[in-house]
Amino acid sequence: CSSTTPITATLFPGDGIGPEIAESVKKVFTTAGVPINWEEHYVSTEIDPRTQSFLTWESLESVRRNKVGLKGPMATPIGKGHRSLNLTLRKELNLYANVRPCYSLPGYKTRYDDVNLITIRENTEGEYSGLEHQVVRGVVESLKIITRQASLRVAEYAFHYAKTHGRERVSAIHKANIMQKTDGLFLKCCREVAEKYPEITYEEVVIDNCCMMLVKNPALFDVLVMPNLYGDIISDLCAGLVGGLGLTPSCNIGEDGVALAEAVHGSAPDIAGKNLANPTALLLSGVMMLRHLKMNEQAEQIHSAIINTIAEGKYRTADLGGSSTTTDFTKAIYTMYDEMS
Amino acid sequence: CSSTTPITATLFPGDGIGPEIAESVKKVFTTAGVPINWEEHYVSTEIDPRTQSFLTWESLESVRRNKVGLKGPMATPIGKGHRSLNLTLRKELNLYANVRPCYSLPGYKTRYDDVNLITIRENTEGEYSGLEHQVVRGVVESLKIITRQASLRVAEYAFHYAKTHGRERVSAIHKANIMQKTDGLFLKCCREVAEKYPEITYEEVVIDNCCMMLVKNPALFDVLVMPNLYGDIISDLCAGLVGGLGLTPSCNIGEDGVALAEAVHGSAPDIAGKNLANPTALLLSGVMMLRHLKMNEQAEQIHSAIINTIAEGKYRTADLGGSSTTTDFTKAIYTMYDEMS
Ligand SMILES: CC(C)[C@H](C(=O)O)[C@@H](O)C(=O)O
Ligand SMILES: CC(C)[C@H](C(=O)O)[C@@H](O)C(=O)O
């Protein structure tokens, strides 16, 4: 794709603060002259009164057709009997890898200043199979499914990512000392793929040990690849190291080059509609989307404008200790962008 | 138990550095005049040439009879086809709760200085069922089993622990938004028990969010209770916050008042036999054992001697940045103990 022909991308603003932070992305991208036409679709935990639906077929088709999209938060009610829309999208669109870069933000101080890693999570199976049942009263079981196909696919993605992004090491995270068959298969697939990438160092780390190493010395890690639930846990842990889910982007990768970038934080119903939300995670996810579209120059410039605005510290939302509104913080970013160009 | 009649306790030194650090505990306890007779048994990943066994029936009977014991590390070979001895002991002795206190050590600096929490892990079921099979070639599954009985038992232990140890809050850690049936049952049991303890604040935290909160602000947590695998992961994460598994004790609780204290770090074969191992985790586990035996005075004094020796910083093993041998560090502790009395 050239960066002058406009690209059509799907936009799911989502629940709660979703619409506000989506507005922020649109505004920053427009100011930066990013040649994207947004095709906006309503996908939400609240039924759409117009369509009487949580998620229409058209919304899915939009991503399938455009092959690229951006997604805000969608609430996942616990025990409400219906599946998380986040998962439904992953499943319907066969988004097999979830990529979460995690790096210390210069200018936003946490206990860590040396984080620079990428978690790559298998996104379709494992503990997320949805297969559960009661055996007898008081005894329930859940099935964790690991397949050779999905494991090879995500391993291949991880090694290819490492190679094309100048990364040196891939760590496969597992608990094969306990789940010898499932996690054992996952490791076997990683090893097979590793052989095709002799230039990338490959290692295997047990998940409990990985978590300990991450909090002691995250600089030990580079690219991490793992089954679904471990990816869920470790990506949040890593986000915590650099400030939390409000600051970390993600992108879901599907077959046929589909990419759905996604802010993975919650929908924050308590502050929804109050112009208080921090749009950083969605903005940085948007930047991942631009990189995926090879709009590298604009991606890097917008990225710098976001990082510099946070570093400057004059405009920050409440979650980062500031008192700016979403719109003021957004304005600070596109003003910064203008000044930089 | 009075602290003057000698108590018989089982001792499993274990693999690798196990015998050296067990020696250290025996030495410190003897110097402190702790009235314990150790009944030592060989349980190891290496077959005992005398008994031709990894684990004899007598070793199990010893714990069952004495109802109290201390255990060093045992290696868990990955993919060697036989079960971890650690798990075998938990299973055979029905050690249903694994208690891991985790607190910042004054004098041992990490990025955190405000950790003071207890993880209580269900220790018998969940992802550790050992039930796995291949469905068809390339498709494997593991069963996670949650029962009402085991969940109630560990929840009861956690709330009782909180109440009797001056703790104010119990957080149940789960992923019931995905595993609605298994983790849902676990939560249901926790809620039932919570109702019997109105003086303890009860909350439920999704595991991914829990990990993020732990690395951002561990002071938010007090007592955490959770299914087996989450306990494995979170207890290691927490250990990492305060310096690692070399510094954190644990104790396994069984039916009929059985308690098997345990150092949960590895057997460190690379430094085994070299007088370099850090005995702190096993010593602190020994202290947990003494508290369990209500030998509180000696427990607190030995505890202080360990903490003060580390804080003083003159004698530290290599893993803590020092150059002391195991025996010198041990000597420093019992010398400190003598000076304090
Ligand atoms: C909301 C929840 C179902 C989801 C998950 O568990 O995958 C979230 O935690 C995430 O990481 O995107
Ligand atoms: C060695 C391993 C089987 C064990 C576990 O997973 O429980 C260990 O990590 C632990 O926490 O005691």
XYZ file of C-alpha atoms and ligand atoms in Angstrom:
706
model
C 0.000 0.000 0.000
C 1.282 3.460 -0.814
C 0.586 6.104 1.815
C -1.214 8.433 -0.564
C -4.076 6.303 -1.873
C -6.615 6.313 0.951
C -7.079 3.059 2.756
C -10.397 1.998 4.207
C -10.099 0.652 7.752
C -12.782 -0.667 10.066
C -13.329 1.085 13.371
C -15.116 -0.493 16.345
C -15.240 2.207 19.013
C -16.653 -0.283 21.526
C -18.150 0.221 24.981
C -17.793 2.783 27.726
C -14.913 5.139 27.036
C -14.454 3.521 23.606
C -16.203 6.219 21.543
C -14.233 9.020 23.226
C -10.834 7.468 22.699
C -11.787 6.471 19.137
C -12.610 10.141 18.546
C -9.130 10.971 19.757
C -7.525 8.604 17.248
C -9.612 9.974 14.394
C -8.667 13.510 15.315
C -4.930 12.816 15.587
C -4.885 10.827 12.354
C -6.827 13.497 10.473
C -4.538 16.254 11.687
C -1.568 14.175 10.668
C -3.064 13.709 7.221
C -3.130 9.930 7.477
C -4.920 8.710 4.339
C -7.458 6.492 6.069
C -11.212 6.383 5.640
C -12.806 4.873 8.701
C -15.683 2.478 8.275
C -17.278 2.674 11.691
C -19.339 -0.153 13.140
C -21.251 -0.483 16.344
C -20.129 -3.574 18.273
C -21.005 -3.455 21.938
C -22.098 -5.310 25.022
C -25.183 -3.090 24.892
C -27.616 -4.127 22.181
C -27.757 -1.631 19.329
C -31.336 -0.281 19.262
C -31.149 0.191 15.492
C -30.037 -3.323 14.601
C -31.168 -5.171 17.742
C -27.744 -6.776 17.708
C -24.515 -6.874 19.695
C -22.505 -7.644 16.605
C -23.760 -7.623 13.054
C -22.524 -9.723 10.178
C -21.697 -6.460 8.381
C -19.242 -5.547 11.124
C -17.354 -8.803 10.639
C -17.502 -8.482 6.867
C -16.072 -4.997 7.125
C -12.875 -6.311 8.742
C -12.718 -9.238 6.346
C -13.011 -6.912 3.393
C -10.732 -4.103 4.607
C -8.300 -6.552 6.193
C -7.420 -3.896 8.697
C -9.179 -2.323 11.649
C -8.981 -0.701 15.040
C -10.991 -1.783 18.045
C -11.807 -0.090 21.337
C -12.665 -1.840 24.604
C -15.666 -4.116 24.950
C -16.889 -5.120 28.379
C -16.753 -8.796 29.377
C -19.502 -9.432 31.904
C -18.548 -12.204 34.345
C -21.045 -15.005 34.531
C -23.627 -13.364 32.253
C -23.809 -16.491 30.193
C -22.780 -14.926 26.930
C -19.331 -15.002 25.483
C -17.025 -12.000 25.543
C -17.337 -10.011 22.299
C -13.562 -9.696 22.348
C -13.336 -13.455 22.040
C -16.109 -13.641 19.495
C -14.205 -11.284 17.234
C -10.988 -13.257 17.661
C -12.804 -16.437 16.845
C -14.965 -15.233 13.969
C -12.088 -13.423 12.321
C -9.621 -16.217 13.101
C -7.237 -13.777 14.730
C -4.621 -16.300 15.676
C -1.870 -14.151 17.149
C -2.098 -11.289 19.590
C 0.990 -9.100 19.527
C 1.669 -6.837 22.488
C 4.796 -4.723 22.457
C 5.721 -3.463 25.862
C 8.419 -0.885 26.440
C 9.307 1.673 29.057
C 7.998 5.084 28.018
C 10.666 7.717 28.320
C 9.163 10.341 30.555
C 6.690 8.102 32.320
C 8.421 6.774 35.380
C 7.653 3.367 36.854
C 9.854 1.056 38.909
C 11.304 -0.235 35.630
C 13.079 1.697 32.909
C 14.499 -1.156 30.898
C 11.498 -2.955 29.477
C 11.485 -3.620 25.754
C 9.763 -6.835 24.869
C 7.020 -8.266 22.731
C 4.537 -10.862 23.908
C 2.967 -12.957 21.187
C -0.040 -14.855 22.382
C -1.831 -17.737 20.712
C -5.281 -16.292 20.463
C -7.720 -19.025 19.474
C -7.492 -22.127 21.650
C -5.875 -23.411 24.853
C -7.838 -22.626 27.996
C -10.169 -20.455 25.914
C -11.800 -23.418 24.184
C -15.082 -22.722 25.925
C -15.410 -26.464 26.558
C -16.481 -27.022 30.136
C -18.913 -29.247 31.880
C -20.074 -30.576 35.183
C -19.032 -34.195 35.667
C -21.135 -34.757 38.742
C -22.474 -32.253 41.233
C -19.538 -30.382 42.718
C -17.042 -31.589 40.119
C -16.478 -29.495 37.003
C -13.883 -29.599 34.290
C -12.548 -27.297 31.600
C -10.694 -28.505 28.553
C -7.491 -26.927 27.394
C -6.941 -27.727 23.738
C -3.598 -27.389 22.023
C -3.243 -28.186 18.344
C -0.232 -28.613 16.195
C -1.711 -26.329 13.570
C -2.361 -23.343 15.831
C 0.920 -23.800 17.683
C 3.001 -23.908 14.511
C 1.140 -20.900 13.151
C 1.785 -18.686 16.162
C 5.375 -19.922 16.518
C 5.986 -19.137 12.863
C 4.518 -15.682 13.392
C 6.757 -15.081 16.419
C 9.975 -16.111 14.714
C 9.130 -14.207 11.573
C 8.324 -11.179 13.698
C 11.630 -11.480 15.529
C 13.557 -11.772 12.296
C 11.846 -8.873 10.547
C 11.973 -6.590 13.578
C 15.635 -6.972 14.452
C 14.945 -9.054 17.531
C 17.432 -11.671 18.659
C 15.691 -14.122 20.904
C 12.394 -15.965 21.166
C 11.360 -17.455 24.507
C 8.580 -20.034 24.519
C 6.643 -19.871 27.790
C 5.048 -23.057 29.071
C 4.235 -25.377 31.940
C 5.240 -28.583 30.219
C 6.586 -30.001 33.478
C 2.930 -30.318 34.479
C 1.002 -30.308 31.216
C 3.385 -32.568 29.368
C 1.024 -33.308 26.495
C -0.568 -29.938 25.766
C 2.280 -27.596 26.574
C 4.631 -30.324 25.415
C 3.076 -30.149 21.941
C 3.283 -26.380 21.981
C 7.013 -26.587 22.724
C 7.572 -29.240 20.108
C 6.066 -26.930 17.484
C 8.179 -23.996 18.671
C 11.303 -26.137 18.399
C 10.425 -27.172 14.875
C 10.013 -23.587 13.801
C 13.134 -22.501 15.700
C 15.206 -24.794 13.508
C 14.247 -22.745 10.487
C 15.556 -19.594 12.157
C 19.112 -20.410 13.235
C 19.894 -16.696 13.552
C 17.327 -16.318 16.355
C 18.217 -17.639 19.803
C 15.511 -19.939 21.098
C 14.840 -20.777 24.740
C 12.064 -22.323 26.826
C 11.003 -20.828 30.130
C 8.497 -22.266 32.602
C 5.734 -19.729 33.216
C 6.196 -19.395 36.975
C 9.890 -18.807 36.547
C 9.197 -16.422 33.673
C 6.999 -14.255 35.905
C 9.666 -14.170 38.566
C 12.343 -13.216 36.046
C 10.096 -10.570 34.496
C 9.595 -8.716 37.759
C 13.243 -9.054 38.727
C 14.847 -8.266 35.407
C 12.595 -7.762 32.384
C 15.589 -6.841 30.238
C 16.294 -10.588 30.061
C 13.445 -10.979 27.573
C 12.985 -10.045 23.940
C 10.150 -11.846 22.101
C 7.926 -14.202 24.121
C 5.527 -16.657 22.516
C 2.985 -18.695 24.440
C -0.400 -20.400 24.674
C -3.512 -18.280 25.152
C -3.936 -18.020 28.925
C -0.243 -17.527 29.652
C -0.301 -14.750 27.065
C -3.252 -13.153 28.795
C -1.466 -13.235 32.140
C 2.028 -12.300 31.022
C 0.985 -9.490 28.716
C -0.880 -7.817 31.569
C 2.038 -8.352 33.915
C 4.346 -6.725 31.351
C 1.944 -3.854 30.812
C 2.032 -3.311 34.567
C 5.810 -2.961 34.466
C 5.556 0.106 32.240
C 2.440 1.704 33.677
C -0.568 -0.421 32.822
C -2.982 -1.277 30.034
C -3.785 2.371 29.464
C -0.367 2.776 27.869
C 0.203 -0.434 25.927
C -1.012 -1.236 22.427
C -1.845 -4.529 20.830
C -2.631 -5.962 17.438
C -4.422 -9.170 16.482
C -3.180 -10.965 13.404
C -5.362 -13.205 11.272
C -5.013 -15.338 8.189
C -4.797 -13.596 4.793
C -3.049 -10.595 6.301
C -5.934 -9.396 8.443
C -4.866 -7.125 11.322
C -7.164 -5.791 14.015
C -5.357 -3.423 16.371
C -6.926 -3.264 19.802
C -6.732 -1.389 23.081
C -6.917 -4.175 25.634
C -7.853 -2.145 28.680
C -11.362 -2.150 30.089
C -14.289 0.008 29.034
C -14.133 2.008 32.301
C -17.890 2.604 32.616
C -17.328 4.794 35.682
C -15.664 7.536 33.663
C -17.406 6.938 30.320
C -18.767 10.062 28.682
C -16.891 12.355 31.062
C -14.017 13.297 28.759
C -11.550 11.831 31.261
C -10.308 8.713 29.483
C -6.704 8.217 28.429
C -6.612 7.457 24.684
C -2.936 6.404 24.665
C -3.412 2.654 24.306
C -5.817 3.070 21.396
C -3.596 5.683 19.772
C -0.562 3.421 20.047
C -2.645 0.537 18.703
C -3.510 2.833 15.801
C 0.212 3.350 15.292
C 0.661 -0.435 15.128
C -2.046 -0.463 12.483
C -0.213 2.182 10.468
C 3.011 0.191 10.662
C 1.123 -2.861 9.485
C -0.043 -0.744 6.524
C 3.575 0.267 5.916
C 2.715 3.904 6.588
C 5.930 4.005 8.543
C 6.718 7.670 8.399
C 3.377 8.783 9.786
C 3.436 5.942 12.284
C 6.771 7.054 13.709
C 5.789 10.709 13.796
C 2.512 10.096 15.552
C 4.277 7.719 17.917
C 6.816 10.396 18.809
C 4.100 12.999 19.291
C 2.307 10.718 21.775
C 5.471 9.776 23.658
C 6.730 13.349 23.766
C 3.426 14.703 25.009
C 3.440 12.223 27.866
C 7.122 12.894 28.569
C 6.610 16.658 28.572
C 4.064 15.991 31.296
C 2.068 19.204 30.910
C -0.980 17.414 29.586
C -1.789 14.092 31.153
C -5.056 12.396 31.959
C -6.003 11.552 35.546
C -4.838 7.908 35.373
C -1.314 9.252 34.762
C -1.552 11.706 37.625
C -2.554 14.711 35.519
C -5.810 16.626 35.200
C -6.250 16.970 31.445
C -9.416 16.007 29.653
C -9.280 13.496 26.821
C -9.752 16.284 24.306
C -7.018 18.490 25.794
C -4.552 15.634 25.893
C -5.488 14.772 22.303
C -5.013 18.374 21.247
C -1.607 18.431 22.948
C -0.630 15.436 20.828
C -1.642 16.867 17.492
C -0.154 20.229 18.405
C 3.071 18.409 19.229
C 2.792 16.599 15.899
C 2.458 19.901 14.049
C 5.413 21.399 15.875
C 7.542 18.383 15.023
C 6.807 18.432 11.293
C 2.959 -28.810 71.999
C 5.148 -27.284 74.674
C 8.516 -26.068 73.469
C 10.472 -28.186 75.926
C 9.353 -31.741 75.152
C 11.242 -32.654 71.993
C 9.199 -32.971 68.854
C 10.029 -35.408 66.095
C 9.899 -33.840 62.642
C 10.551 -35.386 59.264
C 13.329 -33.966 57.123
C 13.634 -34.505 53.377
C 16.865 -32.796 52.354
C 16.084 -33.416 48.677
C 18.214 -33.018 45.551
C 21.159 -30.887 44.558
C 21.837 -28.192 47.132
C 19.155 -29.723 49.389
C 21.505 -31.575 51.771
C 23.694 -28.483 52.278
C 20.845 -26.141 53.107
C 19.222 -28.798 55.302
C 22.529 -28.964 57.191
C 22.263 -25.234 57.693
C 18.788 -25.509 59.214
C 19.864 -28.313 61.537
C 22.840 -26.284 62.684
C 20.858 -23.089 63.345
C 18.088 -24.967 65.131
C 20.547 -26.896 67.284
C 22.419 -23.757 68.270
C 19.130 -22.111 69.120
C 18.222 -25.093 71.288
C 15.068 -25.880 69.325
C 13.723 -29.129 70.794
C 13.357 -31.017 67.531
C 14.596 -34.469 66.640
C 14.909 -34.791 62.889
C 13.823 -38.003 61.246
C 15.719 -37.777 57.995
C 14.566 -39.534 54.824
C 16.064 -39.782 51.407
C 13.576 -38.634 48.762
C 15.199 -37.686 45.501
C 15.013 -37.638 41.736
C 18.106 -39.861 41.845
C 17.307 -43.411 42.855
C 18.607 -44.276 46.314
C 21.172 -47.078 45.833
C 20.293 -48.523 49.238
C 16.533 -48.757 48.746
C 16.398 -48.734 44.926
C 13.638 -46.161 45.323
C 12.904 -42.485 44.672
C 10.476 -42.346 47.532
C 9.850 -45.044 50.084
C 6.628 -45.769 51.903
C 8.531 -45.146 55.147
C 9.221 -41.572 54.087
C 5.523 -40.904 53.612
C 4.659 -42.658 56.846
C 7.174 -40.532 58.675
C 5.307 -37.326 57.758
C 1.954 -38.943 58.466
C 3.138 -40.011 61.885
C 5.034 -36.879 62.881
C 2.483 -34.601 61.221
C 5.227 -32.103 60.633
C 8.212 -31.930 58.335
C 10.622 -29.847 56.319
C 11.457 -30.471 52.711
C 14.286 -29.286 50.486
C 14.160 -28.935 46.690
C 13.489 -31.874 44.402
C 14.199 -31.580 40.711
C 11.305 -31.840 38.259
C 12.647 -33.182 34.985
C 10.668 -31.882 32.002
C 9.291 -34.575 29.770
C 10.985 -37.463 31.580
C 7.693 -39.271 31.797
C 7.601 -39.512 35.551
C 5.715 -37.209 37.826
C 7.424 -34.546 39.876
C 8.210 -35.837 43.386
C 7.015 -32.500 44.698
C 3.584 -33.282 43.313
C 3.701 -36.874 44.448
C 4.255 -35.733 48.014
C 1.414 -33.195 47.792
C -0.866 -35.855 46.451
C 0.111 -38.763 48.690
C -0.004 -36.622 51.804
C -3.126 -34.766 50.672
C -1.430 -31.424 51.186
C -4.337 -29.297 50.093
C -3.097 -25.765 50.732
C 0.242 -24.215 49.936
C 0.904 -21.094 51.967
C 3.549 -18.660 50.754
C 4.129 -15.510 52.749
C 5.935 -12.875 50.794
C 7.281 -9.705 52.352
C 9.978 -7.183 51.639
C 13.093 -8.019 53.626
C 14.416 -4.995 55.426
C 17.976 -4.680 54.287
C 17.582 -6.522 51.001
C 16.739 -3.927 48.403
C 14.579 -4.681 45.386
C 12.374 -2.370 43.331
C 9.656 -2.901 45.942
C 9.743 -2.169 49.639
C 6.085 -2.496 50.479
C 5.251 -6.139 49.877
C 3.492 -7.991 52.659
C 1.128 -10.599 51.379
C 0.279 -14.263 51.620
C -0.603 -16.449 48.672
C -2.676 -19.509 49.474
C -2.741 -21.978 46.652
C -5.065 -24.927 46.158
C -2.541 -27.693 45.914
C -4.247 -30.862 44.715
C -6.328 -30.370 41.573
C -7.036 -27.794 38.825
C -4.567 -27.877 35.950
C -2.462 -30.352 37.934
C -4.918 -33.213 37.489
C -2.469 -35.074 35.305
C -5.358 -35.919 32.978
C -4.278 -35.342 29.412
C -4.684 -37.136 26.160
C -4.308 -36.942 22.438
C -7.686 -36.627 20.717
C -6.354 -37.163 17.231
C -2.867 -36.624 15.865
C -1.931 -32.984 16.440
C -4.786 -32.304 18.856
C -4.200 -32.761 22.575
C -6.195 -31.783 25.606
C -5.600 -31.346 29.330
C -8.348 -31.408 31.906
C -8.620 -28.824 34.606
C -10.689 -30.191 37.462
C -12.267 -28.021 40.107
C -14.268 -29.577 42.910
C -16.504 -28.049 45.468
C -14.798 -30.006 48.210
C -11.248 -28.860 47.488
C -12.332 -25.292 46.789
C -14.267 -24.977 50.049
C -11.370 -26.516 51.948
C -8.765 -24.100 50.665
C -11.124 -21.119 50.954
C -11.853 -22.078 54.545
C -8.138 -22.328 55.207
C -7.525 -18.883 53.673
C -10.225 -17.111 55.664
C -9.245 -18.844 58.864
C -5.645 -17.899 58.213
C -6.619 -14.279 57.611
C -8.658 -14.160 60.790
C -6.052 -15.775 63.027
C -3.159 -13.773 61.578
C -4.648 -10.300 61.850
C -5.181 -9.977 58.115
C -8.062 -7.897 56.784
C -8.757 -8.937 53.246
C -8.971 -12.073 51.147
C -8.780 -11.773 47.358
C -9.907 -14.739 45.283
C -7.955 -14.877 42.024
C -9.679 -16.396 38.999
C -10.428 -16.303 35.308
C -14.147 -16.940 35.587
C -14.859 -14.615 32.676
C -13.369 -17.384 30.523
C -13.643 -20.528 32.622
C -17.117 -19.835 33.896
C -17.752 -23.331 35.182
C -14.451 -24.271 36.814
C -13.296 -20.924 38.116
C -16.950 -20.042 38.586
C -17.299 -22.936 41.051
C -14.117 -21.884 42.806
C -15.512 -18.367 43.295
C -18.867 -19.685 44.442
C -17.124 -21.653 47.192
C -15.046 -18.643 48.220
C -18.202 -16.533 48.467
C -19.885 -19.129 50.645
C -16.972 -19.178 53.041
C -16.650 -15.380 52.946
C -20.137 -15.096 54.389
C -18.969 -16.845 57.522
C -16.226 -14.257 57.982
C -17.983 -10.888 57.857
C -14.993 -9.225 59.537
C -12.759 -10.082 56.553
C -13.134 -8.045 53.378
C -13.640 -10.301 50.384
C -12.937 -9.420 46.768
C -12.516 -11.205 43.448
C -9.753 -10.281 41.041
C -9.212 -11.637 37.533
C -5.743 -13.154 37.289
C -4.440 -10.989 34.462
C -5.516 -7.864 36.274
C -4.108 -9.235 39.521
C -0.656 -9.624 37.952
C -0.786 -6.095 36.636
C -1.817 -4.723 40.015
C 0.848 -6.772 41.794
C 3.688 -5.304 39.766
C 2.275 -1.798 39.973
C 1.262 -1.753 43.603
C 1.606 -4.947 45.632
C 0.537 -3.136 48.783
C -3.022 -3.453 47.448
C -3.034 -7.123 48.436
C -3.217 -8.958 51.720
C -4.235 -12.659 51.519
C -4.753 -14.176 48.054
C -6.436 -17.526 47.506
C -6.589 -19.297 44.162
C -6.649 -22.496 42.107
C -3.446 -24.468 41.680
C -1.842 -23.058 38.533
C -2.638 -19.436 39.338
C -1.052 -20.038 42.723
C 2.036 -21.441 41.084
C 2.337 -18.401 38.838
C 1.416 -15.686 41.311
C 3.506 -17.001 44.162
C 6.597 -16.945 41.961
C 5.747 -13.482 40.702
C 5.412 -12.293 44.313
C 8.669 -13.970 45.295
C 10.295 -12.062 42.448
C 9.084 -8.762 43.910
C 11.109 -9.320 47.078
C 14.181 -10.986 45.605
C 13.266 -14.449 44.383
C 12.578 -17.980 45.541
C 15.860 -18.108 47.413
C 14.342 -15.807 50.020
C 10.730 -16.932 50.359
C 9.410 -19.742 52.510
C 6.374 -21.916 52.061
C 4.365 -24.467 53.973
C 2.003 -27.170 52.736
C -1.024 -27.896 54.868
C -2.784 -31.241 54.926
C -5.747 -32.820 56.622
C -5.413 -33.795 60.303
C -3.043 -30.917 60.980
C -0.184 -32.167 58.817
C 2.285 -29.438 57.816
C 5.202 -29.890 55.442
C 7.281 -26.742 55.131
C 9.135 -26.496 51.863
C 11.738 -24.409 50.061
C 10.213 -24.027 46.607
C 13.302 -22.994 44.696
C 15.144 -25.376 42.407
C 17.810 -27.892 43.329
C 20.523 -25.820 41.578
C 22.612 -28.782 40.400
C 25.265 -26.408 39.021
C 26.326 -25.280 42.498
C 25.426 -28.438 44.430
C 28.131 -29.669 46.785
C 30.129 -26.452 46.438
C 29.083 -24.818 49.701
C 27.646 -21.878 47.753
C 23.891 -22.306 48.200
C 21.719 -19.803 50.007
C 19.820 -21.596 52.804
C 17.463 -18.670 53.525
C 14.302 -20.084 51.940
C 14.673 -23.394 53.780
C 15.533 -21.630 57.034
C 12.472 -19.390 56.744
C 10.391 -22.457 55.879
C 11.769 -24.002 59.056
C 10.580 -20.915 60.917
C 7.096 -21.440 59.470
C 7.282 -24.982 60.771
C 8.195 -23.734 64.251
C 5.266 -21.308 64.208
C 3.020 -24.164 63.209
C 4.339 -26.050 66.251
C 3.602 -22.961 68.367
C 7.294 -22.586 69.202
C 6.735 -18.904 68.659
C 9.539 -17.467 70.679
C 12.237 -19.472 68.982
C 10.574 -18.926 65.626
C 10.681 -15.140 66.021
C 14.245 -15.127 67.300
C 15.560 -17.292 64.510
C 13.582 -15.232 62.036
C 15.184 -12.039 63.318
C 18.643 -13.575 63.238
C 18.188 -14.503 59.558
C 16.739 -11.125 58.574
C 19.349 -9.182 60.509
C 22.212 -11.173 59.034
C 20.986 -10.418 55.540
C 20.347 -6.769 56.443
C 23.780 -6.364 57.986
C 25.099 -7.449 54.610
C 28.517 -8.640 55.767
C 27.761 -12.277 55.076
C 25.725 -12.995 52.003
C 25.796 -15.838 49.509
C 26.587 -15.203 45.850
C 22.945 -15.103 44.703
C 22.518 -12.032 46.947
C 25.647 -10.396 45.616
C 27.959 -11.545 48.421
C 30.775 -14.066 48.500
C 30.055 -16.068 51.636
C 29.900 -19.823 51.672
C 26.774 -21.562 52.923
C 28.545 -22.503 56.136
C 29.853 -18.966 56.776
C 26.444 -17.439 56.184
C 24.925 -20.068 58.482
C 27.497 -19.328 61.142
C 26.757 -15.620 60.854
C 23.104 -16.401 61.562
C 23.680 -18.472 64.674
C 26.271 -16.040 65.916
C 23.707 -13.273 65.442
C 21.188 -15.440 67.292
C 23.554 -15.829 70.227
C 24.266 -12.109 70.336
C 20.567 -11.350 70.368
C 19.709 -13.660 73.252
C -11.681 -9.555 28.523
C -10.997 -10.888 28.474
C -11.941 -11.948 28.000
C -9.735 -10.825 27.618
C -9.001 -12.141 27.621
O -8.977 -12.869 28.614
O -8.392 -12.463 26.598
C -8.754 -9.732 28.056
O -8.235 -9.975 29.318
C -7.656 -9.610 27.052
O -6.501 -9.886 27.386
O -7.937 -9.225 25.912
C 8.376 -28.020 40.230
C 6.933 -27.742 39.872
C 6.243 -29.014 39.482
C 6.215 -27.027 41.017
C 4.789 -26.693 40.663
O 4.471 -26.386 39.507
O 3.951 -26.699 41.557
C 6.925 -25.755 41.469
O 6.900 -24.776 40.481
C 6.266 -25.223 42.716
O 5.672 -24.137 42.687
O 6.334 -25.896 43.749
